[in-house]
mmCIF file of C-alpha atoms and ligand atoms in Angstrom:
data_model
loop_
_atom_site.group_PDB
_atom_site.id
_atom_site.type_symbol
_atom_site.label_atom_id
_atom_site.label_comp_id
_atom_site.label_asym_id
_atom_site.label_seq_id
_atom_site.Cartn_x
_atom_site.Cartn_y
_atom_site.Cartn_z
ATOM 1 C CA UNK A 11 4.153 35.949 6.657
ATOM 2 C CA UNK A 12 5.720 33.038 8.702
ATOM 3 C CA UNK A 13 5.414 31.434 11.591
ATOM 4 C CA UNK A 14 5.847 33.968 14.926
ATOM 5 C CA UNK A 15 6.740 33.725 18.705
ATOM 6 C CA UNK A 16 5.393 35.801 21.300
ATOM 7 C CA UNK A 17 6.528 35.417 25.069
ATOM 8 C CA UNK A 18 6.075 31.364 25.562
ATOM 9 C CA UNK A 19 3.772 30.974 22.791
ATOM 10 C CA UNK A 20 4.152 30.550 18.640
ATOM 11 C CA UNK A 21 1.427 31.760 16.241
ATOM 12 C CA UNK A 22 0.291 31.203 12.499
ATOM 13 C CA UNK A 23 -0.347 33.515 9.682
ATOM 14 C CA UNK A 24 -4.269 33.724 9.769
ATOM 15 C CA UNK A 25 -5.652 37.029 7.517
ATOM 16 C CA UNK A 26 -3.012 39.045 5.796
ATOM 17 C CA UNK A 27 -3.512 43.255 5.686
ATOM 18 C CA UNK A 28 -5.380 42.757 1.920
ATOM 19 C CA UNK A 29 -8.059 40.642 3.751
ATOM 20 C CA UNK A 30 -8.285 43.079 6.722
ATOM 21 C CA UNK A 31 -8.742 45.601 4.277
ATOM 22 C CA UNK A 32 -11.206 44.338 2.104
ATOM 23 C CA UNK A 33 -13.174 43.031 5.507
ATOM 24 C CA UNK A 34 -13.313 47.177 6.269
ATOM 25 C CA UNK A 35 -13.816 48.508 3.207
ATOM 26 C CA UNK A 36 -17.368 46.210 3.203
ATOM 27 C CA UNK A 37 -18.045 47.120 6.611
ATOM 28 C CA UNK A 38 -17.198 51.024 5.688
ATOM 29 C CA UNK A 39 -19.714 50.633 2.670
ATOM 30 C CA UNK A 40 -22.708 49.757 4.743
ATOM 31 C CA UNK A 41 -22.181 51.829 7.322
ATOM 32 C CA UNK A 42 -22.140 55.011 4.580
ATOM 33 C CA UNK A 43 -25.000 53.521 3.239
ATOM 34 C CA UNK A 44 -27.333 53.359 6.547
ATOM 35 C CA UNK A 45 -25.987 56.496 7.864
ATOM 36 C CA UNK A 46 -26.381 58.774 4.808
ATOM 37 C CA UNK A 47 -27.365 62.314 5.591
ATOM 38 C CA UNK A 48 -26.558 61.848 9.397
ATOM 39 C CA UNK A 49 -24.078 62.010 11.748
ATOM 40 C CA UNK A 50 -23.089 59.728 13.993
ATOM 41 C CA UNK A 51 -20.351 59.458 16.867
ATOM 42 C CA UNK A 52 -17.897 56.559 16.574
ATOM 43 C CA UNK A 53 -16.962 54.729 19.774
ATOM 44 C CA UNK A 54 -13.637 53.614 19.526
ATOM 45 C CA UNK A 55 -13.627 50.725 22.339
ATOM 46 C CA UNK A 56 -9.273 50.982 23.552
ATOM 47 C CA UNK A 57 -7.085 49.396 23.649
ATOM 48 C CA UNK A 58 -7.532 47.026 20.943
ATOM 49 C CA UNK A 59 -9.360 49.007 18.354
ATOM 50 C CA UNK A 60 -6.986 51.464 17.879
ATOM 51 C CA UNK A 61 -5.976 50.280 14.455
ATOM 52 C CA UNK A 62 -9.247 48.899 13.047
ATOM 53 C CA UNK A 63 -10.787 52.840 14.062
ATOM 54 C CA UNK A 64 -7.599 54.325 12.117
ATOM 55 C CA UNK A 65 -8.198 52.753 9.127
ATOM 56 C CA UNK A 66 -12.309 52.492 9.191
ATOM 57 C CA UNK A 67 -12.779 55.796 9.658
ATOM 58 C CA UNK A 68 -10.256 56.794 6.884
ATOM 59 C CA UNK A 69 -12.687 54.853 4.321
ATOM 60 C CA UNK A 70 -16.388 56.784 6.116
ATOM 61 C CA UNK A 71 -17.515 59.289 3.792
ATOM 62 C CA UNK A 72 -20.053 60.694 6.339
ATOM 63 C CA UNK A 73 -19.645 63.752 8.629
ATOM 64 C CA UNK A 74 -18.924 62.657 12.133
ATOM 65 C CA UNK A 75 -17.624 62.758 15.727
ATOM 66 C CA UNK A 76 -15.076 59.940 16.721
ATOM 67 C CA UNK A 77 -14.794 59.314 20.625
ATOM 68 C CA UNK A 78 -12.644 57.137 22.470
ATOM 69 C CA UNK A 79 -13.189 55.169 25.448
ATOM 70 C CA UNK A 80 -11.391 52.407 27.575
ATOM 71 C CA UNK A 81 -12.781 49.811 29.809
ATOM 72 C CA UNK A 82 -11.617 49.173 33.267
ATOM 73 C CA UNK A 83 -12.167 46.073 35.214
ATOM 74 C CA UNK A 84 -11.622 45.255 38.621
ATOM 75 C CA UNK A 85 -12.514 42.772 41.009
ATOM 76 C CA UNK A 86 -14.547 43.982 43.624
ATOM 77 C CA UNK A 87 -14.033 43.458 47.620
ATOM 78 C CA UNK A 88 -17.020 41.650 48.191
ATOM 79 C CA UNK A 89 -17.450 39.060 45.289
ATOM 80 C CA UNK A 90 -14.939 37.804 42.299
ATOM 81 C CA UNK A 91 -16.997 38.608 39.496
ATOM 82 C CA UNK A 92 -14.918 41.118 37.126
ATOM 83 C CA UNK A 93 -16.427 44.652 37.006
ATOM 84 C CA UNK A 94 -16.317 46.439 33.651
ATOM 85 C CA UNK A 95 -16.555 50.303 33.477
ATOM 86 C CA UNK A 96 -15.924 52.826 30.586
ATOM 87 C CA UNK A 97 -13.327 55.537 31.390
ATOM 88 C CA UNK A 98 -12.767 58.833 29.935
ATOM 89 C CA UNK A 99 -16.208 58.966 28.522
ATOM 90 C CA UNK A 100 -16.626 62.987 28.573
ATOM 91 C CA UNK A 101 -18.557 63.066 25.392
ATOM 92 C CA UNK A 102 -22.522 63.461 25.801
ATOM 93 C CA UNK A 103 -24.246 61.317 24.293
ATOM 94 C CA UNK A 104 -28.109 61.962 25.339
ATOM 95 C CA UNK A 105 -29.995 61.865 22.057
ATOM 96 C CA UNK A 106 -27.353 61.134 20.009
ATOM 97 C CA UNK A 107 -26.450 57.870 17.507
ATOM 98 C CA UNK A 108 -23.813 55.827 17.835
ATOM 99 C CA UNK A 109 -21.319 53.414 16.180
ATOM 100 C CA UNK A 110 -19.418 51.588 18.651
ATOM 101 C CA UNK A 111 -16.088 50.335 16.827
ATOM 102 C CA UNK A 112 -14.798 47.022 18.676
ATOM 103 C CA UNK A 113 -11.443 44.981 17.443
ATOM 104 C CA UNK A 114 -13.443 41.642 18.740
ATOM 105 C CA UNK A 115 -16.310 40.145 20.457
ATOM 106 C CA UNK A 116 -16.023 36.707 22.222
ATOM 107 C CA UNK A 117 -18.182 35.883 24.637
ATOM 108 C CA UNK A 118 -19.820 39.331 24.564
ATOM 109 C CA UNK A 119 -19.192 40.433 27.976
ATOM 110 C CA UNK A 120 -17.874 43.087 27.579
ATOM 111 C CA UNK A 121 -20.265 44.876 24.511
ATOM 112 C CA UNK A 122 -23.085 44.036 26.786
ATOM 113 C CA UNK A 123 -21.867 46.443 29.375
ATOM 114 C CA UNK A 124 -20.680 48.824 26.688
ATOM 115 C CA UNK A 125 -24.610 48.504 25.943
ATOM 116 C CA UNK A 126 -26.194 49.000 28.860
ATOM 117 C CA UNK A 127 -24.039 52.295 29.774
ATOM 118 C CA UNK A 128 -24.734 53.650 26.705
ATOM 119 C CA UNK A 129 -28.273 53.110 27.687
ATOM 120 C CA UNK A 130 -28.247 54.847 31.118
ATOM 121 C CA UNK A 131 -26.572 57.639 29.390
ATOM 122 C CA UNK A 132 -29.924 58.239 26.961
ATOM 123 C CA UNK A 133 -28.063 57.159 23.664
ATOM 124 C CA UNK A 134 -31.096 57.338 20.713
ATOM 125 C CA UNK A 135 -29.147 54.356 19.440
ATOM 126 C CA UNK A 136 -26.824 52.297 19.151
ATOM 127 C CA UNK A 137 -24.910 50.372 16.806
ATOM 128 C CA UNK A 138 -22.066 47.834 16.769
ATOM 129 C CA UNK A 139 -19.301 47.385 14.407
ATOM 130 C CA UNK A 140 -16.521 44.535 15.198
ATOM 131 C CA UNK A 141 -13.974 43.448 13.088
ATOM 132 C CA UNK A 142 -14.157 39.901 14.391
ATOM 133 C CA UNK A 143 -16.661 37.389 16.011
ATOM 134 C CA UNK A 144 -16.225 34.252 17.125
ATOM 135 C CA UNK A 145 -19.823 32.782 17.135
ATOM 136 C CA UNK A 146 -18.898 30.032 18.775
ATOM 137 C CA UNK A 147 -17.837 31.692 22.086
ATOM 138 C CA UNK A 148 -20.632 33.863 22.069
ATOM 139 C CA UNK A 149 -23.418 33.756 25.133
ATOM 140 C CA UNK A 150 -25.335 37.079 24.661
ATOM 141 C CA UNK A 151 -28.118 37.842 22.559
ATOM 142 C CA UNK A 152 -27.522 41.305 21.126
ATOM 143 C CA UNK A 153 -27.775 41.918 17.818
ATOM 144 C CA UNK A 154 -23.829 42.647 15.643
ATOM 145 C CA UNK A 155 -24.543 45.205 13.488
ATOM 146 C CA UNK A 156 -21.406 44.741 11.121
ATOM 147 C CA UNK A 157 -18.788 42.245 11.202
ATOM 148 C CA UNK A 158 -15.800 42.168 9.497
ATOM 149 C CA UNK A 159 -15.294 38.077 9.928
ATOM 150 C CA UNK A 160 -16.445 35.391 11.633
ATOM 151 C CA UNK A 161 -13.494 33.355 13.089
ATOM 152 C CA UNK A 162 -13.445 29.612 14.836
ATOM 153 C CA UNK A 163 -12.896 29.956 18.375
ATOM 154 C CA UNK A 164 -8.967 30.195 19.121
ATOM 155 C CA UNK A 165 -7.062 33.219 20.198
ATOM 156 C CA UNK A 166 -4.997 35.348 17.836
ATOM 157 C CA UNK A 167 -3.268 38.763 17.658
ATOM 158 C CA UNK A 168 -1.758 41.546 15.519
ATOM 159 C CA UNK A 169 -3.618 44.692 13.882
ATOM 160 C CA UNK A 170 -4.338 45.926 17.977
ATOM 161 C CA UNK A 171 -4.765 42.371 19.680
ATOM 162 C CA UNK A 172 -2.328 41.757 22.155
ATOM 163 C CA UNK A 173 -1.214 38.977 24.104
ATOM 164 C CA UNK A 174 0.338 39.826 27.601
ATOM 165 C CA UNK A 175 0.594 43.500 25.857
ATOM 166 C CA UNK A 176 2.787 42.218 23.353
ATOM 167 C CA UNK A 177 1.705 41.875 19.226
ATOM 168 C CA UNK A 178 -0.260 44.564 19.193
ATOM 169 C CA UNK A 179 1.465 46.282 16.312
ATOM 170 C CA UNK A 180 1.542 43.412 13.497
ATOM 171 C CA UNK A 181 -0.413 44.472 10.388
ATOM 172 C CA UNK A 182 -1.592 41.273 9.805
ATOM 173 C CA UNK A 183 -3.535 38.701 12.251
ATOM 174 C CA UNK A 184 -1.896 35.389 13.454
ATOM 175 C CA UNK A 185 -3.660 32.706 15.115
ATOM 176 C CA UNK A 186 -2.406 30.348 18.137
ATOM 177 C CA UNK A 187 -0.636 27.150 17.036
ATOM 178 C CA UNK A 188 0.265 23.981 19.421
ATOM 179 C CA UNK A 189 4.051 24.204 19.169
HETATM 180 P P1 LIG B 8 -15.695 39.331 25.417
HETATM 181 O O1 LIG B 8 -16.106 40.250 26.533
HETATM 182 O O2 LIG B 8 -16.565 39.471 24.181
HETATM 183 O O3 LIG B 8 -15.596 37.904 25.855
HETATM 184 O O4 LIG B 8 -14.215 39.690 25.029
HETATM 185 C C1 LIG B 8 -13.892 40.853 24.409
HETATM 186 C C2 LIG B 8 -12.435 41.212 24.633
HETATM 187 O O5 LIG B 8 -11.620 40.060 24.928
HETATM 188 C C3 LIG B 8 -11.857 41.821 23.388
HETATM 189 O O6 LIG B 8 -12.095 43.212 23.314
HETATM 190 C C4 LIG B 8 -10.393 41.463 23.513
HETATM 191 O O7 LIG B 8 -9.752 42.412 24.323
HETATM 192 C C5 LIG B 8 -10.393 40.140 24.241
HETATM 193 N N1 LIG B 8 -10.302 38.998 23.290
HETATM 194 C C6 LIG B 8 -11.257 38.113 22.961
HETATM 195 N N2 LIG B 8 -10.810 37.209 22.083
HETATM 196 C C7 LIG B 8 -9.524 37.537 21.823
HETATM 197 C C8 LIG B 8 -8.505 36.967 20.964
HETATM 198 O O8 LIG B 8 -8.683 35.984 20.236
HETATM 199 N N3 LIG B 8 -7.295 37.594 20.983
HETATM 200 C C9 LIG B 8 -7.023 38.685 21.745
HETATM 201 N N4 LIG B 8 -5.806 39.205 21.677
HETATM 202 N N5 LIG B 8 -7.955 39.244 22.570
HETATM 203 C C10 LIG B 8 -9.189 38.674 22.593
#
């Protein structure tokens, strides 16, 4: 792995595709664990989580659904603040328990309106799975069920992250450098 450039911006090897796996196959192995003898629907949170759900879900060993949902945001006529929404969510999921499967969580935003959907929709529960977390950034208070790593707070992409749509399809991660 070597140094990269994406539009203006260079980037540093940060967690090669061993690590990534190894950070799954632990968050897999719980998730077998607490779920055995159930069935749960996975969330798969687009864009960005379109490679951790592809290779998480190849190492569950439970009977399942697997749903996928993107969010929309918009800023609305009357104020500034940036709406989030869930689109193509056709699935019903009254009753039922659920795994959402997120690439990242930052500040939290966005999981907490993830959350609170879920929760007008009469979801039994709910569960969140993120491949990374940057404690540091984060202002909620909900609880992360399983976490594939904690990371410092600077930006980085490959393995579904994107910047300005670009990156997305690196197997490993990279992390922001100054030059
Ligand atoms: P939050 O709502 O938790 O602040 O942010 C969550 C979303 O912001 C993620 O799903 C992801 O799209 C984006 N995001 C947060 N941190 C990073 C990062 O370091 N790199 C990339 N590419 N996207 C990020």
């Amino acid at each position: 792995m070597t140094k990269i450039k994406v539009h203006d911006k260079y980037f540093e090897p940060f967690i090669d595709s061993k690590e990534i796996d190894n950070m799954l196959q632990h968050m897999a192995g719980k998730i077998n664990l607490d779920f055995k003898g159930r069935v749960p629907l996975f969330l798969v949170i687009l864009n960005g989580s379109f490679m951790v759900a592809a290779d998480l879900l190849k190492k569950i060993k439970l009977e399942c659904e697997v749903s996928f949902v993107k969010l929309a945001s918009y800023v609305g006529t009357q104020s500034a603040e940036t709406v989030r929404e869930l689109i193509g969510f056709d699935e019903n999921v009254k009753g039922k328990s659920i795994i959402i499967i997120e690439d990242i969580i930052d500040t939290g935003l966005t999981m907490e309106r993830v959350l609170e959907q879920l929760k007008d929709m009469g979801a039994e529960e709910v569960k969140i799975s993120t491949l990374f977390f940057k404690p540091a950034a984060f202002k909620k208070s909900f609880c992360i069920d399983y976490i594939g790593k904690k990371i410092p707070n600077s930006f980085i992409v490959g393995y579904g992250l994107d910047y300005d749509r670009r990156a997305r399809n690196l197997p490993e991660i990279y992390k922001i450098t100054d030059e």
